Amino acid sequence: MGQAQFPMETTAGFSPPTVTQFSVFLDNRVGKLHELLRAFDLPIAIMQDAESITRITHELVEDVASDGTRYAEIRWGPALHLLRGLDLRESIQAVVDGARSGVAATGIHIRLIAVALRSHPPELNLDVAREAAPFIQDGLTGFDLAGQEATFPDPLIHSDAFDAARAAGLGITVHAGEWGGPQQVWRALLVGPSRIAHGSTAGDDPLLMDELKARSVTLDLCPTSNVQANNYPSIAAHPLARLARAGVTVTLSTDDRTVSDLTLVREYENASSELGLSAAELWAMNMHGLRVAFLQFDESLRARLIAEFEDFAAHEPLLTNRS
């Protein structure tokens, strides 16, 4: 799913793979993606004041840390929280405050990605990019575009927002390919992202797969969310393993935890049991995720995390033969 009718979603949270029971909050699948997006209306409705947003962000960080995750990125749409008087800066500040207190309570490392909406006017999305930039030192280091892809398929309408975000140094990503197949992933490449959220339909286009590899663009893949959105009939049918084994760089992410009732540990279990990915293959995704994380303003932290993970792997027999 991952499109931006959401309160918050996590991307590329990194922790040692373990096994637990899988469950979902949604009852199987929805007919179309826009039906899944409606599931986010209630969470958004209760996130319209600074106190609620800060508390929910703090508790999200605590929940993510409880899995043993050491680093995670939180995506949210600042412009979705303006219905009761907050402005964009206040909306962003509330999330920053919650993330900061959550980090202080848990020791996890968090970065934030501000999400613009395909359905919002380009001028508003430009404002989101401009308002996000002053929060870089507070851990807001990425910019995304998401939303109703079928109705608003062209990301270039929001080029000014992407240009402003890139000029500020924000990492660029975009949701694509949950509708419209590989062509939508090709379109996403026009805005020059380093990562694409979802984009799994690239597996249907060998030329696109080659292009992603040539450009070193990473796909942040969310199999459970894609099944819930009826993009695939089952986890086993998801192309995550096929893309990774073809050399397309990928991460494994949860997408929205609220609607899916999903954790990263459970998604790892799915990738292992349903897709046959080995611990070493999952670990390679983890390590790659750290290398492409939006830590461009703190390379020393990236280096420390990679060293920490490599030390863990060196003492884990399942990972000693990782690539």
Short mmCIF file of C-alpha atoms in Angstrom, two decimals:
data_model
loop_
_atom_site.label_atom_id
_atom_site.label_comp_id
_atom_site.label_asym_id
_atom_site.label_seq_id
_atom_site.Cartn_x
_atom_site.Cartn_y
_atom_site.Cartn_z
CA MET A 1 0.00 0.00 0.00
CA GLY A 2 2.26 2.73 1.29
CA GLN A 3 0.40 5.49 -0.44
CA ALA A 4 -0.10 8.52 1.62
CA GLN A 5 -3.60 8.28 2.99
CA PHE A 6 -1.81 7.03 6.06
CA PRO A 7 -0.91 8.31 9.48
CA MET A 8 2.61 6.91 9.53
CA GLU A 9 4.51 4.07 8.00
CA THR A 10 7.94 2.64 8.63
CA THR A 11 10.53 1.88 6.03
CA ALA A 12 13.73 -0.10 6.15
CA GLY A 13 13.84 -0.83 9.83
CA PHE A 14 16.87 -3.00 10.43
CA SER A 15 17.22 -5.83 12.94
CA PRO A 16 18.43 -9.43 13.00
CA PRO A 17 15.85 -11.72 11.32
CA THR A 18 13.83 -13.84 13.71
CA VAL A 19 10.65 -15.87 13.47
CA THR A 20 7.25 -15.12 14.97
CA GLN A 21 3.59 -15.69 14.17
CA PHE A 22 2.14 -13.60 11.33
CA SER A 23 -1.23 -11.85 11.55
CA VAL A 24 -3.00 -8.95 9.85
CA PHE A 25 -5.56 -6.43 10.97
CA LEU A 26 -7.22 -6.18 7.57
CA ASP A 27 -9.48 -9.09 6.70
CA ASN A 28 -7.63 -10.64 3.75
CA ARG A 29 -7.59 -8.26 0.76
CA VAL A 30 -9.46 -5.28 -0.57
CA GLY A 31 -10.75 -5.03 -4.11
CA LYS A 32 -8.69 -2.03 -5.16
CA LEU A 33 -5.94 0.12 -3.72
CA HIS A 34 -8.21 3.11 -3.13
CA GLU A 35 -10.37 0.91 -0.88
CA LEU A 36 -7.33 0.16 1.24
CA LEU A 37 -6.51 3.86 1.46
CA ARG A 38 -9.88 4.49 3.10
CA ALA A 39 -8.76 2.38 6.05
CA PHE A 40 -6.51 5.28 7.04
CA ASP A 41 -9.29 7.83 7.43
CA LEU A 42 -9.86 7.09 11.13
CA PRO A 43 -6.21 7.21 12.21
CA ILE A 44 -5.79 10.50 10.34
CA ALA A 45 -8.91 11.93 11.95
CA ILE A 46 -7.46 11.50 15.44
CA MET A 47 -4.08 12.97 14.47
CA GLN A 48 -5.11 16.60 14.13
CA ASP A 49 -3.53 18.16 17.22
CA ALA A 50 0.10 18.40 18.25
CA GLU A 51 -0.31 16.43 21.48
CA SER A 52 -1.87 13.43 19.72
CA ILE A 53 0.67 13.45 16.90
CA THR A 54 3.60 13.65 19.30
CA ARG A 55 2.26 10.85 21.50
CA ILE A 56 1.53 8.56 18.54
CA THR A 57 4.99 9.19 17.08
CA HIS A 58 6.63 8.43 20.44
CA GLU A 59 4.66 5.20 20.81
CA LEU A 60 5.47 4.17 17.24
CA VAL A 61 9.17 4.55 17.99
CA GLU A 62 8.74 2.47 21.15
CA ASP A 63 6.88 -0.24 19.23
CA VAL A 64 9.52 -0.40 16.50
CA ALA A 65 12.31 -0.56 19.08
CA SER A 66 10.58 -3.41 20.92
CA ASP A 67 11.35 -5.68 17.94
CA GLY A 68 15.07 -5.14 18.45
CA THR A 69 15.24 -2.79 15.49
CA ARG A 70 18.24 -0.46 15.61
CA TYR A 71 17.33 1.97 12.81
CA ALA A 72 14.06 2.89 11.13
CA GLU A 73 12.65 5.59 8.90
CA ILE A 74 9.16 6.97 9.52
CA ARG A 75 7.18 8.37 6.61
CA TRP A 76 4.15 10.58 7.12
CA GLY A 77 2.24 13.26 5.25
CA PRO A 78 2.51 16.58 7.13
CA ALA A 79 -0.30 18.13 5.08
CA LEU A 80 -2.74 15.47 6.30
CA HIS A 81 -2.76 16.97 9.80
CA LEU A 82 -3.98 20.50 9.15
CA LEU A 83 -7.73 20.09 9.64
CA ARG A 84 -7.93 21.60 13.13
CA GLY A 85 -5.66 24.58 12.93
CA LEU A 86 -2.11 23.23 12.77
CA ASP A 87 0.11 24.63 10.07
CA LEU A 88 2.77 22.62 8.26
CA ARG A 89 5.58 23.69 10.54
CA GLU A 90 3.59 22.75 13.64
CA SER A 91 2.61 19.43 12.09
CA ILE A 92 6.25 18.60 11.40
CA GLN A 93 7.39 19.82 14.82
CA ALA A 94 4.92 17.50 16.55
CA VAL A 95 6.40 14.47 14.78
CA VAL A 96 9.95 15.63 15.44
CA ASP A 97 9.14 16.01 19.13
CA GLY A 98 7.61 12.55 19.36
CA ALA A 99 10.50 10.94 17.52
CA ARG A 100 13.03 12.70 19.74
CA SER A 101 11.36 11.55 22.95
CA GLY A 102 10.94 8.04 21.58
CA VAL A 103 14.62 7.87 20.71
CA ALA A 104 15.56 9.12 24.18
CA ALA A 105 13.43 6.40 25.75
CA THR A 106 14.69 3.52 23.62
CA GLY A 107 18.09 4.27 22.08
CA ILE A 108 16.88 3.40 18.58
CA HIS A 109 17.97 5.61 15.66
CA ILE A 110 15.15 7.26 13.70
CA ARG A 111 15.03 9.37 10.55
CA LEU A 112 11.91 11.02 9.15
CA ILE A 113 10.61 11.26 5.58
CA ALA A 114 8.07 13.96 4.75
CA VAL A 115 5.51 12.72 2.24
CA ALA A 116 3.76 14.92 -0.30
CA LEU A 117 0.41 13.81 -1.73
CA ARG A 118 -0.23 13.18 -5.41
CA SER A 119 -3.76 14.50 -4.89
CA HIS A 120 -2.62 17.77 -3.31
CA PRO A 121 -1.90 20.92 -5.33
CA PRO A 122 1.72 21.27 -6.46
CA GLU A 123 1.95 24.52 -4.50
CA LEU A 124 1.08 22.76 -1.25
CA ASN A 125 3.61 20.02 -1.91
CA LEU A 126 6.25 22.66 -2.60
CA ASP A 127 5.40 24.14 0.80
CA VAL A 128 5.84 20.68 2.38
CA ALA A 129 9.33 20.43 0.88
CA ARG A 130 10.26 23.94 1.97
CA GLU A 131 8.96 23.46 5.50
CA ALA A 132 10.70 20.10 5.83
CA ALA A 133 14.15 21.46 5.02
CA PRO A 134 14.67 23.44 8.26
CA PHE A 135 14.16 20.22 10.24
CA ILE A 136 17.10 18.37 8.69
CA GLN A 137 19.15 18.75 11.86
CA ASP A 138 16.21 17.23 13.76
CA GLY A 139 16.38 14.04 11.70
CA LEU A 140 14.02 14.85 8.83
CA THR A 141 16.20 13.73 5.95
CA GLY A 142 13.91 12.46 3.17
CA PHE A 143 11.13 13.59 0.83
CA ASP A 144 8.52 11.34 -0.78
CA LEU A 145 5.46 11.51 -3.03
CA ALA A 146 2.59 9.10 -2.51
CA GLY A 147 -1.17 8.83 -2.79
CA GLN A 148 -3.77 7.99 -5.38
CA GLU A 149 -1.55 6.79 -8.19
CA ALA A 150 -4.35 5.82 -10.58
CA THR A 151 -6.03 9.21 -10.42
CA PHE A 152 -2.79 11.23 -10.29
CA PRO A 153 -0.23 9.15 -12.21
CA ASP A 154 2.27 11.86 -13.19
CA PRO A 155 4.89 12.72 -10.52
CA LEU A 156 6.38 15.44 -12.73
CA ILE A 157 3.48 17.71 -11.81
CA HIS A 158 5.30 18.05 -8.50
CA SER A 159 8.76 18.70 -9.95
CA ASP A 160 9.13 21.98 -8.08
CA ALA A 161 8.66 20.20 -4.76
CA PHE A 162 11.22 17.56 -5.68
CA ASP A 163 13.66 20.24 -6.84
CA ALA A 164 13.30 22.15 -3.56
CA ALA A 165 13.75 19.00 -1.50
CA ARG A 166 16.80 17.94 -3.49
CA ALA A 167 18.35 21.41 -3.26
CA ALA A 168 18.01 21.25 0.52
CA GLY A 169 19.81 17.91 0.58
CA LEU A 170 16.82 15.71 1.38
CA GLY A 171 16.94 12.15 0.11
CA ILE A 172 14.45 11.59 -2.71
CA THR A 173 12.05 8.67 -2.90
CA VAL A 174 8.64 8.18 -4.50
CA HIS A 175 5.83 5.64 -4.20
CA ALA A 176 5.20 3.97 -7.56
CA GLY A 177 4.03 0.81 -9.24
CA GLU A 178 1.09 -0.11 -7.01
CA TRP A 179 -1.07 0.76 -9.98
CA GLY A 180 -0.25 0.87 -13.67
CA GLY A 181 2.48 -1.73 -13.68
CA PRO A 182 6.09 -1.13 -14.71
CA GLN A 183 5.19 2.03 -16.62
CA GLN A 184 4.56 3.80 -13.34
CA VAL A 185 7.98 2.82 -12.08
CA TRP A 186 9.49 4.22 -15.27
CA ARG A 187 7.58 7.45 -14.58
CA ALA A 188 8.95 7.58 -11.06
CA LEU A 189 12.49 7.49 -12.39
CA LEU A 190 11.85 10.84 -14.09
CA VAL A 191 12.09 12.64 -10.74
CA GLY A 192 15.49 11.13 -10.02
CA PRO A 193 14.86 9.13 -6.85
CA SER A 194 17.53 7.10 -5.13
CA ARG A 195 14.81 4.80 -3.79
CA ILE A 196 11.31 3.83 -4.88
CA ALA A 197 8.67 2.72 -2.41
CA HIS A 198 7.11 -0.49 -3.71
CA GLY A 199 7.90 -0.67 -7.42
CA SER A 200 7.61 -4.45 -7.32
CA THR A 201 6.03 -4.56 -10.78
CA ALA A 202 9.50 -3.81 -12.13
CA GLY A 203 9.87 -7.58 -11.96
CA ASP A 204 7.63 -7.79 -15.04
CA ASP A 205 9.98 -5.69 -17.19
CA PRO A 206 13.55 -6.91 -17.75
CA LEU A 207 14.59 -3.59 -19.27
CA LEU A 208 13.32 -1.73 -16.22
CA MET A 209 15.17 -4.11 -13.94
CA ASP A 210 18.35 -3.36 -15.86
CA GLU A 211 17.66 0.37 -15.59
CA LEU A 212 17.17 0.18 -11.82
CA LYS A 213 20.46 -1.66 -11.51
CA ALA A 214 22.25 0.81 -13.78
CA ARG A 215 20.97 3.76 -11.75
CA SER A 216 21.50 2.01 -8.39
CA VAL A 217 17.89 2.70 -7.43
CA THR A 218 16.65 0.66 -4.47
CA LEU A 219 13.10 -0.69 -4.13
CA ASP A 220 11.62 -0.55 -0.62
CA LEU A 221 9.35 -3.58 -0.87
CA CYS A 222 6.35 -4.39 1.34
CA PRO A 223 4.88 -7.79 0.37
CA THR A 224 2.10 -7.95 2.95
CA SER A 225 0.83 -4.49 2.04
CA ASN A 226 0.87 -5.38 -1.65
CA VAL A 227 -1.18 -8.50 -1.00
CA GLN A 228 -3.67 -6.54 1.07
CA ALA A 229 -3.99 -4.05 -1.80
CA ASN A 230 -4.72 -7.02 -4.09
CA ASN A 231 -1.60 -6.43 -6.17
CA TYR A 232 -0.70 -10.11 -5.69
CA PRO A 233 -2.81 -13.10 -4.68
CA SER A 234 -0.43 -14.19 -1.92
CA ILE A 235 2.92 -13.49 -0.30
CA ALA A 236 4.31 -16.47 -2.22
CA ALA A 237 3.42 -14.74 -5.49
CA HIS A 238 5.28 -11.53 -4.61
CA PRO A 239 8.41 -10.88 -6.74
CA LEU A 240 10.64 -9.83 -3.82
CA ALA A 241 12.87 -12.90 -4.04
CA ARG A 242 12.99 -12.84 -7.83
CA LEU A 243 13.98 -9.17 -7.92
CA ALA A 244 16.67 -9.59 -5.28
CA ARG A 245 18.14 -12.65 -6.95
CA ALA A 246 18.19 -10.80 -10.29
CA GLY A 247 20.43 -8.16 -8.73
CA VAL A 248 17.89 -5.38 -8.18
CA THR A 249 18.69 -3.79 -4.83
CA VAL A 250 15.80 -4.04 -2.37
CA THR A 251 14.89 -3.56 1.26
CA LEU A 252 12.16 -5.33 3.18
CA SER A 253 9.82 -2.92 4.95
CA THR A 254 6.53 -2.99 6.84
CA ASP A 255 4.62 -0.18 5.19
CA ASP A 256 1.89 0.99 7.53
CA ARG A 257 1.84 -0.90 10.82
CA THR A 258 -1.50 0.54 11.95
CA VAL A 259 -3.72 -0.92 9.25
CA SER A 260 -1.72 -4.07 8.57
CA ASP A 261 -1.05 -4.95 12.22
CA LEU A 262 2.41 -5.87 11.00
CA THR A 263 5.91 -5.73 12.41
CA LEU A 264 9.22 -6.06 10.64
CA VAL A 265 9.87 -9.37 12.40
CA ARG A 266 6.63 -10.77 11.01
CA GLU A 267 7.48 -9.58 7.52
CA TYR A 268 10.83 -11.32 7.79
CA GLU A 269 9.02 -14.50 8.77
CA ASN A 270 6.83 -14.15 5.68
CA ALA A 271 9.83 -13.63 3.42
CA SER A 272 11.47 -16.72 4.88
CA SER A 273 8.51 -19.10 5.05
CA GLU A 274 6.53 -17.96 1.99
CA LEU A 275 9.23 -16.75 -0.38
CA GLY A 276 12.06 -19.07 0.62
CA LEU A 277 14.58 -16.32 1.26
CA SER A 278 17.47 -17.48 3.41
CA ALA A 279 18.73 -15.70 6.49
CA ALA A 280 21.81 -14.67 4.52
CA GLU A 281 19.67 -13.18 1.73
CA LEU A 282 17.56 -11.26 4.23
CA TRP A 283 20.69 -10.07 5.97
CA ALA A 284 22.07 -8.77 2.69
CA MET A 285 18.90 -6.69 2.30
CA ASN A 286 19.35 -5.40 5.83
CA MET A 287 22.93 -4.36 5.20
CA HIS A 288 22.06 -2.74 1.89
CA GLY A 289 19.30 -0.83 3.63
CA LEU A 290 21.83 0.75 5.95
CA ARG A 291 23.98 1.72 3.00
CA VAL A 292 21.13 3.54 1.24
CA ALA A 293 19.39 4.90 4.35
CA PHE A 294 18.82 8.63 4.44
CA LEU A 295 21.75 9.16 6.78
CA GLN A 296 23.52 11.53 4.40
CA PHE A 297 23.92 14.10 7.19
CA ASP A 298 25.43 11.60 9.64
CA GLU A 299 27.79 9.27 7.82
CA SER A 300 29.53 8.47 11.11
CA LEU A 301 26.29 6.94 12.40
CA ARG A 302 25.93 4.92 9.22
CA ALA A 303 29.45 3.61 9.67
CA ARG A 304 28.81 2.72 13.33
CA LEU A 305 25.60 0.86 12.50
CA ILE A 306 27.23 -1.08 9.69
CA ALA A 307 30.11 -2.02 11.99
CA GLU A 308 27.65 -3.09 14.70
CA PHE A 309 25.73 -5.26 12.27
CA GLU A 310 28.87 -6.77 10.78
CA ASP A 311 30.05 -7.67 14.27
CA PHE A 312 26.72 -9.37 14.96
CA ALA A 313 26.89 -11.31 11.69
CA ALA A 314 30.46 -12.44 12.32
CA HIS A 315 29.21 -14.40 15.34
CA GLU A 316 26.03 -15.76 13.73
CA PRO A 317 26.55 -19.09 11.91
CA LEU A 318 23.58 -18.56 9.60
CA LEU A 319 25.21 -15.40 8.25
CA THR A 320 28.87 -16.29 7.95
CA ASN A 321 28.44 -17.12 4.26
CA ARG A 322 26.46 -13.98 3.40
CA SER A 323 27.30 -12.16 0.20
#
